Every structure is written in C-alpha cells, then in structure tokens.
mmCIF file of C-alpha atoms in Angstrom:
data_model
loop_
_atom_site.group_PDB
_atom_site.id
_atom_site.type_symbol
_atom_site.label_atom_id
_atom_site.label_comp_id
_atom_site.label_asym_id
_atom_site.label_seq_id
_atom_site.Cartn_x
_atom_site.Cartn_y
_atom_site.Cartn_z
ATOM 1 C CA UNK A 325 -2.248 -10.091 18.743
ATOM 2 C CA UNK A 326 1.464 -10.819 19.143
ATOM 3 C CA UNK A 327 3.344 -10.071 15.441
ATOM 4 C CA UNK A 328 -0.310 -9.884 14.182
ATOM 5 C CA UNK A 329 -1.116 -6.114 12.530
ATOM 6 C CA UNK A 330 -4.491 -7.588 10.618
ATOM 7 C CA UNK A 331 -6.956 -10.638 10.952
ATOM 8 C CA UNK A 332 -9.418 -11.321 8.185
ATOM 9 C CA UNK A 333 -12.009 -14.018 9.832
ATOM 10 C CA UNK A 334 -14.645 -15.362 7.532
ATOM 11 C CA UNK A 335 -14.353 -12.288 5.126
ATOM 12 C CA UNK A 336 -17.237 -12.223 2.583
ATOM 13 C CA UNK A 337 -17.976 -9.297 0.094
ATOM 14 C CA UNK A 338 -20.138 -8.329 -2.399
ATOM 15 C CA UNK A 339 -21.191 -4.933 -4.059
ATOM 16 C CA UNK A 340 -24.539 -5.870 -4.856
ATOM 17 C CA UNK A 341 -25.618 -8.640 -2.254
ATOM 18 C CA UNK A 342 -25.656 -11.271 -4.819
ATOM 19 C CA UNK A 343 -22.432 -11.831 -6.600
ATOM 20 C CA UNK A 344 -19.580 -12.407 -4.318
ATOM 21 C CA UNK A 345 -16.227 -10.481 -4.934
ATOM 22 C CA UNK A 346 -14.951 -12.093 -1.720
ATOM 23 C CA UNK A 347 -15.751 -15.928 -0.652
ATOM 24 C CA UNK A 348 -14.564 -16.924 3.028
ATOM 25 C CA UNK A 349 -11.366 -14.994 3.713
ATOM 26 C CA UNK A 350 -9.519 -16.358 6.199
ATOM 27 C CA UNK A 351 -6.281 -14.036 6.167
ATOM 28 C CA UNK A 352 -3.347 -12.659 9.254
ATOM 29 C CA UNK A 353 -0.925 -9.895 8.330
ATOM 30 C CA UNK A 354 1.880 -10.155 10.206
ATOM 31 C CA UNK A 355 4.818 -7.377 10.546
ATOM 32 C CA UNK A 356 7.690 -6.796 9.051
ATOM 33 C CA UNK A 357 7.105 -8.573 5.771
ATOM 34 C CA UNK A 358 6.583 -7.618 2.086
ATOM 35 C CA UNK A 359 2.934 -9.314 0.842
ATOM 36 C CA UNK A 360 2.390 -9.276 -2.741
ATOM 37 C CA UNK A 361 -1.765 -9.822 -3.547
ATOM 38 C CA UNK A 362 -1.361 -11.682 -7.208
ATOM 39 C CA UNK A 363 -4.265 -12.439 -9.674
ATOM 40 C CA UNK A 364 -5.783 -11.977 -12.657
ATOM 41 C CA UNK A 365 -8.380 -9.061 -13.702
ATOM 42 C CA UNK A 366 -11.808 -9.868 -11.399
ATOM 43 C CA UNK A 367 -10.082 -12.529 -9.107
ATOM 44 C CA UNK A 368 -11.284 -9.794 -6.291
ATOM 45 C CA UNK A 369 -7.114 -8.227 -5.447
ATOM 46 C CA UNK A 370 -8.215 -4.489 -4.714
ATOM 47 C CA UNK A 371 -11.297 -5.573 -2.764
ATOM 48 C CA UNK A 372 -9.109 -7.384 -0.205
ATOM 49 C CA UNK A 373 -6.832 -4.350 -0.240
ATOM 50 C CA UNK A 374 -9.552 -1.881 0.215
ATOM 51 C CA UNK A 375 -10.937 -4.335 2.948
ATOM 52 C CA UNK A 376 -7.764 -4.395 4.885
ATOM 53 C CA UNK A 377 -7.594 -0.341 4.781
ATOM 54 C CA UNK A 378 -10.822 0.079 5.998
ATOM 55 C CA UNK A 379 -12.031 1.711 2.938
ATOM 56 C CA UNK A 380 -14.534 -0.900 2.138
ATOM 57 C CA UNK A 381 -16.805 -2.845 4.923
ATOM 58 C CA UNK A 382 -17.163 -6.480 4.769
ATOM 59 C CA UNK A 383 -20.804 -7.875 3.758
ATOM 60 C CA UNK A 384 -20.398 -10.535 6.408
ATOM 61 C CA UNK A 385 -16.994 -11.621 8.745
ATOM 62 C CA UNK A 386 -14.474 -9.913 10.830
ATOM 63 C CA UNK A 387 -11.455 -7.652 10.605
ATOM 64 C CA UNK A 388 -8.954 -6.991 13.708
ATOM 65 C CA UNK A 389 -6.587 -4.750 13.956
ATOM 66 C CA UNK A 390 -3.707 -4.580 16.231
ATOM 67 C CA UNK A 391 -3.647 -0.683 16.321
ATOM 68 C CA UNK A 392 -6.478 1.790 17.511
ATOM 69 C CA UNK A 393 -6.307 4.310 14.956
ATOM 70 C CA UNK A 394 -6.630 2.887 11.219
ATOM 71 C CA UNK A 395 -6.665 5.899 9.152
ATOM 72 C CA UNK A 396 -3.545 7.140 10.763
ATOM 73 C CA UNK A 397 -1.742 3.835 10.777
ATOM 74 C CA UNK A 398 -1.835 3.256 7.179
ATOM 75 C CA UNK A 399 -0.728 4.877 4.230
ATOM 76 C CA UNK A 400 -2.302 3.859 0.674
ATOM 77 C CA UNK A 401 0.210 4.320 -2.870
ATOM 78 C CA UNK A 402 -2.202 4.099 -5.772
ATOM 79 C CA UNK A 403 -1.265 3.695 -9.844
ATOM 80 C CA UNK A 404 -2.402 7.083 -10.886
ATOM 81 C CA UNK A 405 -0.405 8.631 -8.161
ATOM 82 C CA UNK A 406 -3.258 10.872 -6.596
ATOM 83 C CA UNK A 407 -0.598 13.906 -5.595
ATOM 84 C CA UNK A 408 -2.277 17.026 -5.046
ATOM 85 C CA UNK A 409 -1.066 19.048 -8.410
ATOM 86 C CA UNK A 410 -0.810 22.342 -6.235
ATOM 87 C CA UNK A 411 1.400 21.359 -3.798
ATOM 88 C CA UNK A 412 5.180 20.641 -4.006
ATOM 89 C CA UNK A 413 6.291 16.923 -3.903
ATOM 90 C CA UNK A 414 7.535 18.458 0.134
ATOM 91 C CA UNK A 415 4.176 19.888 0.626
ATOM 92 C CA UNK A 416 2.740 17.118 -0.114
ATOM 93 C CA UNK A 417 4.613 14.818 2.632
ATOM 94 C CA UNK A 418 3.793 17.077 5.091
ATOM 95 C CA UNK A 419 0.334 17.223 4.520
ATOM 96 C CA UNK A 420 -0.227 13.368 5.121
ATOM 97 C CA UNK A 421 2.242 13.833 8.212
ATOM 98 C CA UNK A 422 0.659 16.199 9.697
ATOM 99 C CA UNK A 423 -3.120 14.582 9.048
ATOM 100 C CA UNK A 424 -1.338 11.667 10.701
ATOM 101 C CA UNK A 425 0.358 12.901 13.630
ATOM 102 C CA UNK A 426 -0.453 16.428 14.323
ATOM 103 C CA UNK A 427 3.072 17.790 13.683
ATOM 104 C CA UNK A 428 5.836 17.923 11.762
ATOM 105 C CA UNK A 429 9.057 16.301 10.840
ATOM 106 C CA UNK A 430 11.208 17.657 8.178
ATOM 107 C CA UNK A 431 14.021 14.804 9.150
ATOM 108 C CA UNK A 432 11.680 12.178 8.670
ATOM 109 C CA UNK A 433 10.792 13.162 4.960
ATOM 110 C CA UNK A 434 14.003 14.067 4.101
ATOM 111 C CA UNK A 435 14.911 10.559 5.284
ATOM 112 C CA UNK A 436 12.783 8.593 3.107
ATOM 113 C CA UNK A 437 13.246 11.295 0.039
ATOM 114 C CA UNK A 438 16.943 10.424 0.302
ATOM 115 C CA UNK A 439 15.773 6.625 0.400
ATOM 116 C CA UNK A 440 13.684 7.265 -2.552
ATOM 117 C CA UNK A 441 15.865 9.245 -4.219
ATOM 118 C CA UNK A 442 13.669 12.462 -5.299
ATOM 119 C CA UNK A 443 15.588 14.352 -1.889
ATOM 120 C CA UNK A 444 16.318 17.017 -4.740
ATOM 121 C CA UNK A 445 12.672 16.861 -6.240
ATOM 122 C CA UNK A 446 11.309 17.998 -2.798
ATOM 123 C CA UNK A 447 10.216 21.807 -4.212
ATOM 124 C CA UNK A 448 9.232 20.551 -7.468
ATOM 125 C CA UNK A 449 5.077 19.974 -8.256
ATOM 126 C CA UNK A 450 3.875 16.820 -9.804
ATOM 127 C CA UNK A 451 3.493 18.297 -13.119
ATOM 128 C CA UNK A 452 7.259 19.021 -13.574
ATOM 129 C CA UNK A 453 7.697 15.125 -12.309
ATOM 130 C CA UNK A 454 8.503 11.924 -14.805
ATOM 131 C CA UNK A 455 5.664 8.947 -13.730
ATOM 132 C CA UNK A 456 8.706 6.805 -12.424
ATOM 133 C CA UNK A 457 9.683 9.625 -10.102
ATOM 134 C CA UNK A 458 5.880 10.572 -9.442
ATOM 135 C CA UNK A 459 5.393 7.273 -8.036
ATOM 136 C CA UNK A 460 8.353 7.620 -5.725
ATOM 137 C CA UNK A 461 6.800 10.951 -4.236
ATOM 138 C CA UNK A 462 3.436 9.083 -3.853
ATOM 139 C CA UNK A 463 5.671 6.574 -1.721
ATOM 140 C CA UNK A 464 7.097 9.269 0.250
ATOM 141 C CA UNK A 465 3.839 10.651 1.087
ATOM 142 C CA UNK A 466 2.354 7.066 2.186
ATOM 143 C CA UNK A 467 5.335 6.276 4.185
ATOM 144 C CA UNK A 468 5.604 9.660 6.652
ATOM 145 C CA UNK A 469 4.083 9.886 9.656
ATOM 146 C CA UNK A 470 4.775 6.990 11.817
ATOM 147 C CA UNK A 471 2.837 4.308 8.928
ATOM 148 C CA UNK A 472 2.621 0.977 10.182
ATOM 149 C CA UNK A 473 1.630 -0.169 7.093
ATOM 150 C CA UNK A 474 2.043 0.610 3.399
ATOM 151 C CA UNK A 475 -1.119 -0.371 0.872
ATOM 152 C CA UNK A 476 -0.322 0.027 -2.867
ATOM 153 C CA UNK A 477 -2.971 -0.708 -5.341
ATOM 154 C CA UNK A 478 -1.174 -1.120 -8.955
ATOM 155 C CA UNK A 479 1.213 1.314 -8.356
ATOM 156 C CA UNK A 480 3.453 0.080 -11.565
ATOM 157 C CA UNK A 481 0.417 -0.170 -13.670
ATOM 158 C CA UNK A 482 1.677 3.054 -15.542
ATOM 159 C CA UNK A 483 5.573 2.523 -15.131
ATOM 160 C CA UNK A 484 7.995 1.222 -17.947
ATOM 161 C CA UNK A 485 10.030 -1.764 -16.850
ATOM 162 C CA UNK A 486 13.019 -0.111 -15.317
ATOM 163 C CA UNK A 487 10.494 2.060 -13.220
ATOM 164 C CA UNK A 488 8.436 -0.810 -12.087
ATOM 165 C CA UNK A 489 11.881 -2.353 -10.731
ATOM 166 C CA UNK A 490 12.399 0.598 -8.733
ATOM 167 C CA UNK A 491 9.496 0.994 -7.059
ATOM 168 C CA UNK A 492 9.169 -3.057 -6.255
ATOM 169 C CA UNK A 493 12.747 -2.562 -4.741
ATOM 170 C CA UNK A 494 11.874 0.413 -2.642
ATOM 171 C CA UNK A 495 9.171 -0.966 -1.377
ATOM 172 C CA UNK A 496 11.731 -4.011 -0.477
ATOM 173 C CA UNK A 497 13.659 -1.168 1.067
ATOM 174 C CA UNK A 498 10.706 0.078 3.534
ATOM 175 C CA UNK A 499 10.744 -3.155 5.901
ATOM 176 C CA UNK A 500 13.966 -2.034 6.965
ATOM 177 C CA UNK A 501 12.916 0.643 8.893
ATOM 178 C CA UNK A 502 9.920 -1.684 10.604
ATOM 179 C CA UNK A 503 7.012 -1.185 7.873
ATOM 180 C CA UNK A 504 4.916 -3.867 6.601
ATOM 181 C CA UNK A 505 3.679 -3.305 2.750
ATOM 182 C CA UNK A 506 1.319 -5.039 0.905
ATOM 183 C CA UNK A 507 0.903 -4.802 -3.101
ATOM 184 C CA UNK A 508 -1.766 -5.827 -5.591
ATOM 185 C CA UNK A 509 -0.229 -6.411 -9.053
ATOM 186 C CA UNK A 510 -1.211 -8.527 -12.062
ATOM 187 C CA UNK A 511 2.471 -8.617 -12.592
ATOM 188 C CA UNK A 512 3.962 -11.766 -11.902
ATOM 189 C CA UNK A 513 7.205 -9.605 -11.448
ATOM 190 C CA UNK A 514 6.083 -9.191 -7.962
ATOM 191 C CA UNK A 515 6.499 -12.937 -6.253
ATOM 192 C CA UNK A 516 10.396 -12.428 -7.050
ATOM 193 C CA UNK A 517 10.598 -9.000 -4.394
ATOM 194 C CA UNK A 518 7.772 -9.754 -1.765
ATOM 195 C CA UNK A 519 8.499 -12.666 1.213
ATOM 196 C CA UNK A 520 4.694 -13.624 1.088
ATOM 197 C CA UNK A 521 2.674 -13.491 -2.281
ATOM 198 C CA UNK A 522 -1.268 -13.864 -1.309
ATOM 199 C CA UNK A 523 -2.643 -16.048 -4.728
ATOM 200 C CA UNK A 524 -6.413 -15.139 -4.909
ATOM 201 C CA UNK A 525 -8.634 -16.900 -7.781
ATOM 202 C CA UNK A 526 -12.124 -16.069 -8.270
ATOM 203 C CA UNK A 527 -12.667 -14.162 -4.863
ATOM 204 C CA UNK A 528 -11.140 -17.391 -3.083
ATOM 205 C CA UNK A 529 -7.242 -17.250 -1.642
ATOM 206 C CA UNK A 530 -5.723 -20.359 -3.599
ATOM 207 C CA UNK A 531 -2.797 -19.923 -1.437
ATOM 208 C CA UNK A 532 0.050 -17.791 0.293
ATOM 209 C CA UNK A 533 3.491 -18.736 -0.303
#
C-alpha cells in the first residue's frame, strides 16, 4: 500500500439498517500528515473515526490496513479524557505501552512527557490534574508504544481557548517523530493546524483539502 496506512472503499454505515450515518466513503490515509474530520453535529465525524479504529464495522464496503495488528497500532485521545483515576499520569503510559508492545520503555514516555510538557506531572493522578493538562496525559498515553496512528475524538470539546491551542499544536508536534493523527472537531479552529481537513456533510465527504 505504498504511503497508504488506511483505505475506506465504498464505506456505508448505519446503526439501525435504515438511516445511513455513512453514504459511499471513498477515503486513503496516508502517513505522516495531520487530518482534521470537520462538520457539524450529525454530519456522521465520529462514525468515520470509530470506523477507521476498528471500533465500529462497516454495514457494507471495505477497510485496508497497511499494518497487521490494529489495536496495537493505534492509539485513540477522547474529550472526557478516559485516564484511569487510580493510576498515576506514569502509570498510566505504561499501561497502554505495555498492552501494546509487551514491555517497557521509560525513555520513550519520558520523551513525549517532555514534548507535552507534564514530564513533572508523571507521579501525579488525574484528579490532582487541570483539564488542559489532563488532556496532555491522555496524549501521552495514546502516543507510547510504537502508535502508528493517533485518533482523537473532540479532545478540546472541554478545553478553554488557550488549552485547545495547545493540544491542536501538539498534535502538530507528533508528525515529527513519524505519527499520523487524525481529529474530529466542530471547531473550525482545526483547518488552520492540520495539512488535510476531511469536510463531511450529511454522512457524505464534501471534500478534503
């Protein structure tokens, strides 16, 4: 599949078998770039994420994937954070490394928590987190364990402005070191950090620019 990491042929979906969420998807993720998914409430932006993570099947159509091993190969960033309250921000990192890769690799998330800034939040929990800084550790957690690609559902639906900046700039940051990400945002903030914006209308991709 060359520079190819995802192809969406034909992609239909529906929840119910009679109203389409999805309408002829026709869709290639390529590497190395920064997709933004834009569109209003109902235009069908998490079902096309949740599609190309494998956590949804498609009613009718095909998905290929360049890699073998989906679940390992992707790391999801959602709005409310989903951070295991328990754990430290550091436990946490490992325990999505290790589900990925069967080991572990201290350097690596002390890598990206210096990229993210929250190296020195490492032994706090999420409770004793702000949201901005929450996010970030959600990030870190997504991003460890050899991820070829970074899926983030809303993940400034809950930030103030300044936050939101951050975390669109990070994720700018991550295709440096050979990830592809892909957001879904109804912000039209995104277009002005991603290379690719995806603009979906009523279950139907209007078009990618």
């Amino acid at each position: 599949m060359e520079n190819k990491l995802i192809e969406m042929k034909k992609i239909k979906f529906s929840y119910d078998g009679k109203n389409e969420v999805l309408k002829n998807i026709n869709l290639t993720i390529q590497k190395n770039n920064y997709y933004g998914i834009y569109g209003y409430s109902g235009s069908g932006k998490s079902t096309l994420l949740f599609l190309l993570g494998d956590l949804l099947k498609p009613t009718s159509g095909e998905i290929l994937y360049s890699f073998k091993n989906i679940k390992k190969s992707i790391g999801f960033v959602f709005q409310f954070f989903n951070l295991i309250n328990e754990l430290t921000i550091l436990e946490n990192a490992k325990l999505a490394q290790y589900i990925r890769t069967k080991k572990e690799n201290i350097k690596e998330i002390e890598k990206f928590s210096k990229i993210l800034g929250i190296y020195k939040l490492l032994n706090k929990y999420p409770d004793e987190l702000s949201g901005g800084e929450k996010q970030r550790a959600s990030i870190l957690r997504a991003v460890v364990g050899d991820v070829k690609i970074i899926l983030a559902d809303e993940p400034t639906g809950s930030l103030d402005v300044e936050n939101k900046r951050i975390v669109f700039e990070l994720f700018e940051k991550m295709i440096e070191f050979d990830k592809t990400v892909i957001v879904v945002s109804h912000e039209k903030e995104l277009m002005e950090y991603c290379n690719k914006t995806i603009l979906l209308e009523d279950g139907l991709i209007k078009k990618i620019v």
